[in-house]
Coordinates of C-alpha atoms in Angstrom, one line a residue:
M18 CA 103.7 117.1 115.7
M19 CA 100.1 117.7 117.0
L20 CA 99.3 120.0 114.1
A21 CA 100.7 117.5 111.7
R22 CA 98.6 114.7 113.1
K23 CA 95.5 116.9 113.1
F24 CA 96.1 117.7 109.5
Q25 CA 96.5 114.0 108.7
R26 CA 93.3 113.2 110.5
S27 CA 91.4 115.8 108.5
L28 CA 92.7 114.2 105.3
I29 CA 91.7 110.7 106.4
N30 CA 88.2 111.7 107.6
T31 CA 86.0 109.1 105.9
K32 CA 82.8 111.1 106.6
S33 CA 83.9 114.0 104.4
N34 CA 85.7 111.8 101.8
P35 CA 83.5 109.2 100.1
I36 CA 84.9 105.7 100.3
E37 CA 84.7 103.3 97.3
L38 CA 86.6 100.0 97.4
R39 CA 87.5 97.9 94.4
S40 CA 86.5 94.2 94.2
W41 CA 89.5 91.9 94.0
S42 CA 90.0 88.4 92.6
V43 CA 93.1 86.5 91.9
R44 CA 92.4 86.9 88.2
R45 CA 92.2 90.7 88.6
L46 CA 95.5 90.9 90.3
I47 CA 97.1 88.8 87.5
D48 CA 95.7 91.1 84.9
I49 CA 97.6 94.1 86.3
G50 CA 101.0 92.7 85.2
P51 CA 103.5 92.1 83.9
N52 CA 104.5 95.7 83.2
V53 CA 102.8 98.0 85.7
S54 CA 101.7 101.3 84.1
A55 CA 101.5 104.6 85.9
E56 CA 97.7 104.2 85.8
N57 CA 97.8 100.8 87.5
A58 CA 100.3 102.0 90.1
A59 CA 98.0 105.0 90.9
M60 CA 95.1 102.6 91.2
L61 CA 96.9 100.3 93.6
L62 CA 98.1 103.3 95.6
E63 CA 94.6 104.7 95.8
E64 CA 93.2 101.4 96.9
V65 CA 95.7 100.9 99.7
K66 CA 95.2 104.5 100.8
T67 CA 91.4 104.1 100.9
R68 CA 91.7 100.8 102.9
L69 CA 94.1 102.4 105.3
A70 CA 91.6 105.3 105.8
L71 CA 88.8 102.8 106.6
Q72 CA 91.1 100.9 109.0
L73 CA 91.9 104.1 110.7
G74 CA 88.2 105.0 111.1
R75 CA 87.5 101.7 112.8
L76 CA 90.5 102.1 115.1
N77 CA 89.3 105.6 116.1
K78 CA 85.8 104.2 116.7
W79 CA 87.2 101.6 119.1
K80 CA 89.3 104.2 120.9
D81 CA 86.3 106.6 121.2
E82 CA 84.1 103.8 122.7
L83 CA 86.8 103.0 125.3
E84 CA 87.4 106.6 126.2
D85 CA 83.6 107.4 126.4
G86 CA 83.1 104.5 128.8
S87 CA 81.9 105.5 132.3
L88 CA 84.2 103.5 134.6
E89 CA 85.6 106.8 135.9
K90 CA 82.2 108.4 136.2
S91 CA 80.7 105.5 138.2
T92 CA 83.8 105.3 140.5
S93 CA 85.0 108.9 140.5
T94 CA 85.3 108.9 144.3
K95 CA 85.7 106.2 147.0
T96 CA 82.3 107.3 148.4
N97 CA 80.6 106.9 145.1
T98 CA 82.1 103.4 144.8
V99 CA 80.8 102.4 148.3
I100 CA 77.3 103.9 147.7
K101 CA 76.8 102.2 144.3
A102 CA 78.1 98.9 145.6
C103 CA 75.8 99.0 148.6
N104 CA 72.7 100.0 146.7
T105 CA 73.1 97.4 144.0
P106 CA 73.1 93.6 144.7
V107 CA 76.4 92.2 143.5
S108 CA 78.2 88.9 144.0
V109 CA 81.4 90.5 145.2
S110 CA 82.5 92.4 148.3
I111 CA 83.0 96.2 148.3
K112 CA 86.8 95.6 148.5
E113 CA 86.7 93.2 145.6
H114 CA 84.5 95.6 143.7
S115 CA 87.0 98.4 144.1
H116 CA 89.9 96.1 143.2
R117 CA 88.3 95.0 140.0
I118 CA 87.6 98.6 139.0
E119 CA 91.2 99.6 139.5
M120 CA 92.4 96.5 137.5
A121 CA 89.9 97.3 134.8
K122 CA 91.2 100.9 134.6
S123 CA 94.7 99.6 134.2
E124 CA 93.8 97.2 131.4
R125 CA 91.9 100.0 129.7
I126 CA 95.0 102.1 129.7
K127 CA 96.9 99.3 128.1
C128 CA 94.2 98.9 125.5
L129 CA 94.1 102.6 124.7
K130 CA 97.9 102.8 124.4
S131 CA 97.9 99.9 121.9
L132 CA 95.1 101.5 119.9
E133 CA 96.9 104.8 119.9
N134 CA 100.0 103.1 118.5
L135 CA 97.9 101.5 115.8
I136 CA 96.2 104.8 115.0
Q137 CA 99.6 106.6 114.6
L138 CA 100.9 103.7 112.4
H139 CA 97.9 103.9 110.1
E140 CA 98.0 107.8 110.0
N141 CA 101.7 107.7 109.0
T142 CA 101.4 105.0 106.4
Y143 CA 98.3 106.6 104.9
M144 CA 100.4 109.6 104.1
L145 CA 102.9 107.6 102.1
P146 CA 100.5 106.9 99.1
H147 CA 98.7 110.2 99.7
E148 CA 101.9 112.2 99.1
V149 CA 102.4 110.4 95.7
L150 CA 98.9 110.8 94.6
V151 CA 98.3 114.5 95.5
G152 CA 100.2 117.7 94.8
E153 CA 103.8 117.8 93.7
G154 CA 104.2 114.1 94.4
R155 CA 101.9 113.4 91.4
A156 CA 104.9 114.2 89.1
I157 CA 106.3 110.7 90.1
L158 CA 103.4 109.1 88.3
D159 CA 103.3 111.6 85.5
S160 CA 106.8 110.7 84.6
F161 CA 106.9 107.0 85.4
S162 CA 110.6 106.4 84.8
A163 CA 112.5 103.5 86.2
P164 CA 113.6 105.5 89.3
N165 CA 110.0 106.6 89.9
R166 CA 108.8 103.1 89.6
H167 CA 111.4 102.1 92.2
Y168 CA 110.2 105.0 94.4
V169 CA 106.6 103.7 94.3
K170 CA 107.9 100.2 95.1
D171 CA 109.6 101.7 98.2
V172 CA 106.3 103.2 99.3
F173 CA 104.6 99.8 99.1
D174 CA 107.6 98.2 100.8
Q175 CA 107.4 100.7 103.7
I176 CA 103.7 100.1 104.2
E177 CA 104.1 96.4 104.2
T178 CA 107.2 96.5 106.6
R179 CA 105.8 99.0 109.0
H180 CA 102.7 96.9 109.6
G181 CA 104.7 93.8 110.2
N182 CA 103.8 93.7 114.0
S183 CA 100.4 95.2 113.7
V184 CA 98.6 91.9 114.2
E185 CA 100.5 91.3 117.4
T186 CA 99.6 94.8 118.6
L187 CA 95.9 94.3 117.8
A188 CA 96.0 91.0 119.7
D189 CA 97.4 92.8 122.7
T190 CA 94.5 95.4 122.3
V191 CA 91.8 92.7 122.1
I192 CA 93.2 90.8 125.1
A193 CA 93.2 93.9 127.3
A194 CA 89.6 94.7 126.2
R195 CA 88.5 91.2 127.1
R196 CA 90.1 91.5 130.5
V197 CA 88.2 94.8 131.1
E198 CA 85.0 92.9 130.1
K199 CA 85.7 90.0 132.4
L200 CA 86.7 92.2 135.4
T201 CA 83.6 94.4 135.1
E202 CA 80.8 92.3 133.6
A203 CA 79.3 91.4 137.0
L204 CA 79.7 94.9 138.4
P205 CA 76.8 97.5 138.7
N206 CA 76.7 100.8 136.8
N207 CA 79.0 99.4 134.1
R208 CA 77.9 101.6 131.2
L209 CA 81.1 100.8 129.3
L210 CA 80.0 97.3 128.5
D211 CA 76.2 98.1 128.6
S212 CA 76.7 100.1 125.4
G213 CA 78.6 97.3 123.8
L214 CA 82.2 97.5 122.6
D215 CA 82.7 97.0 118.9
L216 CA 86.3 95.9 119.7
L217 CA 84.8 92.8 121.4
N218 CA 82.8 91.9 118.3
E219 CA 84.4 88.9 116.6
D220 CA 83.0 90.0 113.2
S221 CA 84.4 93.4 113.5
I222 CA 87.8 92.1 114.4
E223 CA 87.8 89.7 111.5
S224 CA 86.6 92.4 109.1
F225 CA 89.6 94.6 110.2
L226 CA 92.1 91.7 109.7
H227 CA 90.5 90.7 106.4
S228 CA 91.1 94.2 105.0
R229 CA 94.6 94.3 106.5
L230 CA 95.4 91.1 104.6
L231 CA 94.2 92.6 101.3
I232 CA 96.4 95.7 102.0
Q233 CA 99.4 93.6 102.5
L234 CA 98.7 91.5 99.4
L235 CA 98.4 94.6 97.2
C236 CA 101.7 95.8 98.5
E237 CA 103.3 92.5 98.0
H238 CA 101.8 92.2 94.5
Y239 CA 103.3 95.6 93.3
I240 CA 106.7 94.8 94.9
S241 CA 106.8 91.4 93.1
L242 CA 105.8 93.0 89.8
N243 CA 108.5 95.6 90.2
K244 CA 111.0 92.8 90.7
G245 CA 110.1 91.4 87.3
K246 CA 107.7 88.6 88.4
P247 CA 105.0 88.7 85.6
T248 CA 102.1 87.7 87.9
G249 CA 103.3 89.5 91.0
A250 CA 102.4 87.8 94.3
I251 CA 100.4 85.1 92.4
S252 CA 102.2 81.9 91.3
L253 CA 100.8 80.0 88.3
D254 CA 103.5 77.4 88.1
A255 CA 104.6 76.7 91.6
D256 CA 105.6 73.2 92.5
L257 CA 103.4 72.5 95.5
L258 CA 105.7 69.9 96.9
D259 CA 108.5 72.5 97.0
V260 CA 106.2 75.0 98.7
I261 CA 105.4 72.3 101.4
E262 CA 109.0 71.4 101.8
D263 CA 110.0 75.0 102.4
A264 CA 107.3 75.3 105.0
I265 CA 108.4 72.1 106.7
Q266 CA 111.9 73.4 106.9
D267 CA 110.8 76.6 108.7
A268 CA 108.5 74.7 111.0
N269 CA 111.4 72.3 111.8
Q270 CA 113.6 75.2 112.8
I271 CA 110.9 76.8 115.0
C272 CA 110.2 73.5 116.7
D273 CA 113.9 72.7 117.2
A274 CA 114.6 76.2 118.7
N275 CA 111.7 76.0 121.1
L276 CA 111.5 72.3 122.0
G277 CA 115.0 70.9 121.2
V278 CA 113.5 68.2 119.0
S279 CA 111.2 68.0 116.0
P280 CA 109.2 65.0 114.6
E281 CA 109.8 63.8 111.0
I282 CA 107.2 65.1 108.5
I283 CA 106.3 62.7 105.7
I284 CA 104.7 64.1 102.5
Q285 CA 102.2 61.7 100.8
P286 CA 100.8 63.0 97.5
I287 CA 97.7 60.9 96.9
N288 CA 96.4 61.3 93.3
D289 CA 98.9 63.3 91.3
D290 CA 102.3 62.9 89.8
N291 CA 104.9 63.4 92.5
K292 CA 107.4 65.1 90.1
N293 CA 105.1 67.7 88.7
F294 CA 102.5 68.6 91.3
V295 CA 101.7 72.2 90.1
A296 CA 99.2 74.3 92.0
R297 CA 97.7 77.1 90.1
P298 CA 96.9 79.8 91.0
L299 CA 98.6 80.1 94.4
I300 CA 99.5 82.9 96.7
K301 CA 102.7 81.4 97.9
S302 CA 103.3 83.7 100.9
W303 CA 99.8 82.9 102.3
S304 CA 100.1 79.2 101.6
H305 CA 103.5 79.1 103.2
H306 CA 102.2 80.9 106.3
A307 CA 99.3 78.5 106.8
L308 CA 101.5 75.4 106.2
V309 CA 104.1 76.5 108.6
E310 CA 101.4 77.2 111.2
L311 CA 99.7 73.8 110.8
S312 CA 103.0 72.0 110.6
K313 CA 104.5 73.5 113.8
N314 CA 101.2 72.9 115.7
A315 CA 101.2 69.3 114.6
M316 CA 104.8 68.8 115.6
K317 CA 104.3 70.5 119.0
A318 CA 101.3 68.2 119.7
S319 CA 103.4 65.1 118.7
V320 CA 106.2 66.2 120.9
E321 CA 103.9 66.8 123.9
K322 CA 102.3 63.4 123.5
W323 CA 105.8 61.8 123.2
Q324 CA 107.0 63.6 126.4
E325 CA 104.0 62.2 128.3
Q326 CA 105.3 58.7 127.9
P327 CA 107.7 57.2 130.5
S328 CA 111.3 57.9 129.3
V329 CA 112.3 54.2 129.7
S330 CA 109.5 53.0 127.3
R331 CA 109.1 55.8 124.8
D332 CA 110.5 55.8 121.3
Q333 CA 113.7 57.6 120.5
L334 CA 111.9 60.3 118.4
P335 CA 108.3 61.7 118.6
P336 CA 105.7 60.2 116.3
C337 CA 105.7 61.3 112.7
V338 CA 103.5 64.0 111.2
Y339 CA 102.0 63.3 107.8
I340 CA 101.0 65.7 105.0
K341 CA 98.6 64.4 102.4
V342 CA 97.9 66.3 99.1
F343 CA 95.1 65.7 96.8
R344 CA 92.9 67.4 94.3
G345 CA 89.1 67.8 94.7
E346 CA 86.7 68.8 92.0
D347 CA 87.0 72.5 92.6
H348 CA 89.8 72.8 95.1
L349 CA 93.2 71.6 96.2
S350 CA 93.4 70.0 99.6
I351 CA 96.3 69.7 102.0
Q352 CA 95.9 67.7 105.1
V353 CA 98.4 67.8 108.1
I354 CA 97.8 64.8 110.3
D355 CA 99.4 64.2 113.7
H356 CA 98.9 61.6 116.4
G357 CA 99.7 64.0 119.2
I358 CA 97.8 65.2 122.3
G359 CA 94.7 66.0 120.3
L360 CA 92.1 68.7 120.8
D361 CA 90.0 68.9 124.0
D362 CA 87.0 71.2 124.2
E363 CA 89.0 74.2 125.5
R364 CA 91.6 74.0 122.7
K365 CA 89.0 73.4 120.0
S366 CA 86.9 76.4 121.2
K367 CA 89.9 78.7 121.1
A368 CA 91.6 77.4 117.9
F369 CA 90.2 80.0 115.5
R370 CA 89.3 82.8 117.9
F371 CA 91.6 85.7 117.4
A372 CA 94.0 86.5 120.4
S373 CA 92.9 83.3 122.2
S374 CA 95.4 80.6 123.1
S375 CA 95.4 77.5 125.3
A376 CA 99.1 78.1 126.2
H377 CA 99.8 78.9 129.9
K378 CA 102.0 81.8 129.1
R379 CA 101.9 84.2 126.2
W380 CA 105.0 84.8 124.1
D381 CA 106.6 88.1 124.8
R382 CA 108.9 89.7 122.2
L383 CA 110.8 92.0 124.7
E384 CA 111.4 89.1 127.1
E385 CA 112.6 86.9 124.3
Q386 CA 115.0 89.7 123.1
Q387 CA 116.5 89.9 126.6
S388 CA 116.9 86.2 127.1
Y389 CA 118.0 84.8 123.8
C390 CA 120.8 86.0 121.5
S391 CA 118.8 85.4 118.4
V392 CA 115.0 86.0 118.7
R393 CA 113.1 82.8 118.1
E394 CA 109.8 82.8 116.4
P395 CA 107.2 81.6 118.8
L396 CA 105.9 78.0 118.7
G397 CA 102.5 79.3 119.7
S398 CA 100.7 81.2 122.5
L399 CA 100.0 84.4 120.5
G400 CA 96.5 83.3 119.4
V401 CA 97.0 84.7 115.9
G402 CA 98.4 81.8 113.8
L403 CA 95.4 79.7 113.1
P404 CA 92.9 82.6 112.8
I405 CA 95.0 84.5 110.4
S406 CA 95.8 81.3 108.3
R407 CA 92.1 80.6 107.9
M408 CA 91.4 84.2 107.0
M409 CA 94.1 84.1 104.3
L410 CA 92.6 81.0 102.8
R411 CA 89.0 82.3 103.0
V412 CA 89.8 85.6 101.2
F413 CA 89.6 83.9 97.8
G414 CA 87.2 81.1 98.6
G415 CA 89.4 78.5 100.4
D416 CA 89.1 77.3 104.0
L417 CA 90.8 75.7 106.9
D418 CA 89.2 73.3 109.4
L419 CA 90.3 71.0 112.2
R420 CA 89.1 67.5 113.0
I421 CA 89.8 65.2 115.9
N422 CA 91.2 61.8 114.8
D423 CA 89.1 59.0 116.3
E424 CA 91.3 55.9 116.0
K425 CA 94.9 56.9 116.8
G426 CA 94.1 60.2 118.4
G427 CA 95.6 63.5 117.4
C428 CA 94.2 66.0 114.9
T429 CA 93.8 66.5 111.2
A430 CA 94.0 70.0 109.8
T431 CA 92.7 70.5 106.2
M432 CA 93.5 73.5 104.2
K433 CA 91.6 74.0 100.9
I434 CA 92.7 76.3 98.0
L435 CA 90.0 77.1 95.4
Y436 CA 90.9 76.6 91.8
D437 CA 88.6 79.4 90.6
D438 CA 90.7 82.5 90.1
S439 CA 87.6 84.7 89.4
F440 CA 86.3 84.3 93.0
V441 CA 85.8 87.9 94.4
A442 CA 87.0 88.7 97.8
E443 CA 84.6 90.4 100.2
N444 CA 85.2 94.1 101.2

């Protein structure tokens, strides 16, 4: 196993293998279909492989920074701890100093374990396209028969499926790194943080997640093309009201499972024909994700506001949530409006920060599996829903923002989808 992993790492070494990423727009994705050639399949495989290599390079950088940190060196013995604490003015006692160091070490172990899991995942999934593009596997593309096209589809399917929980794992990693920072930021001789952890850099985290979204989209695109969808993951004739209703149904189920009640959601198209509200182009999976996230947040806020009222005087059901749809000059806008508990300063500051949440307790998958016969999707607390939703919309020029409602209270979330299918995503 160790030899195999060393061999994989030598293949994925970005220093010895020059990296060149393609520029992607919605239009370029559409132009690949409807019938995927061996050349286009190879291009998509190569692109996914390259992006996985870059992701792996960043993960290894984060891991190296944590391993090279000097918590152990500055506290290698109890005597050293006492001497350093006595010689450097600090705001904590020697006992508290030692306690924080031990807790920081524990959090760093958690962080390193999560990073190691992500590294192994990226190494293994990198090898899937690599084995098709190199050596004997190349015959799959040279003779691009129906079974071979299906085999390539399975490669993309495996990459997409295996990375299903990678955002959760990265969130665990970032949370542990932030705890290390908080525990040690006021301590002397803390060269781990003095050198600066890239894992704590918000731009670095967002860049990693941005590339992950593109990897997942490329996989979804090929899978959809293989299933006979002429424009792959891009929908040109999707009825937006159907998309919204599907998202509302999912949000209702999540809210019911977690709170036992869900507010009614009323859709209000503003300036278009209700019967034929076509959005083009649209990445349905991303729009669905964002709409579910915004809807369940609005429903949760409404239920919490409703539960604050005395039971004898409150309405039978929580206040309604409203979704308004309208077209701007260069974008489509969808507003999700609630009259719930609203956003205080703490909630607003954490809304789009990855792995930050205002929830008192973080959702735990293992705990949920042990306590519930069918695992419920979390209503919140992971700190990934809104940040990922905004990243999805921003990839191709859209956006997502939150605004506090002044008159009736609550919040308005507005997602914007750009019409221009030639907008080029950043790399």
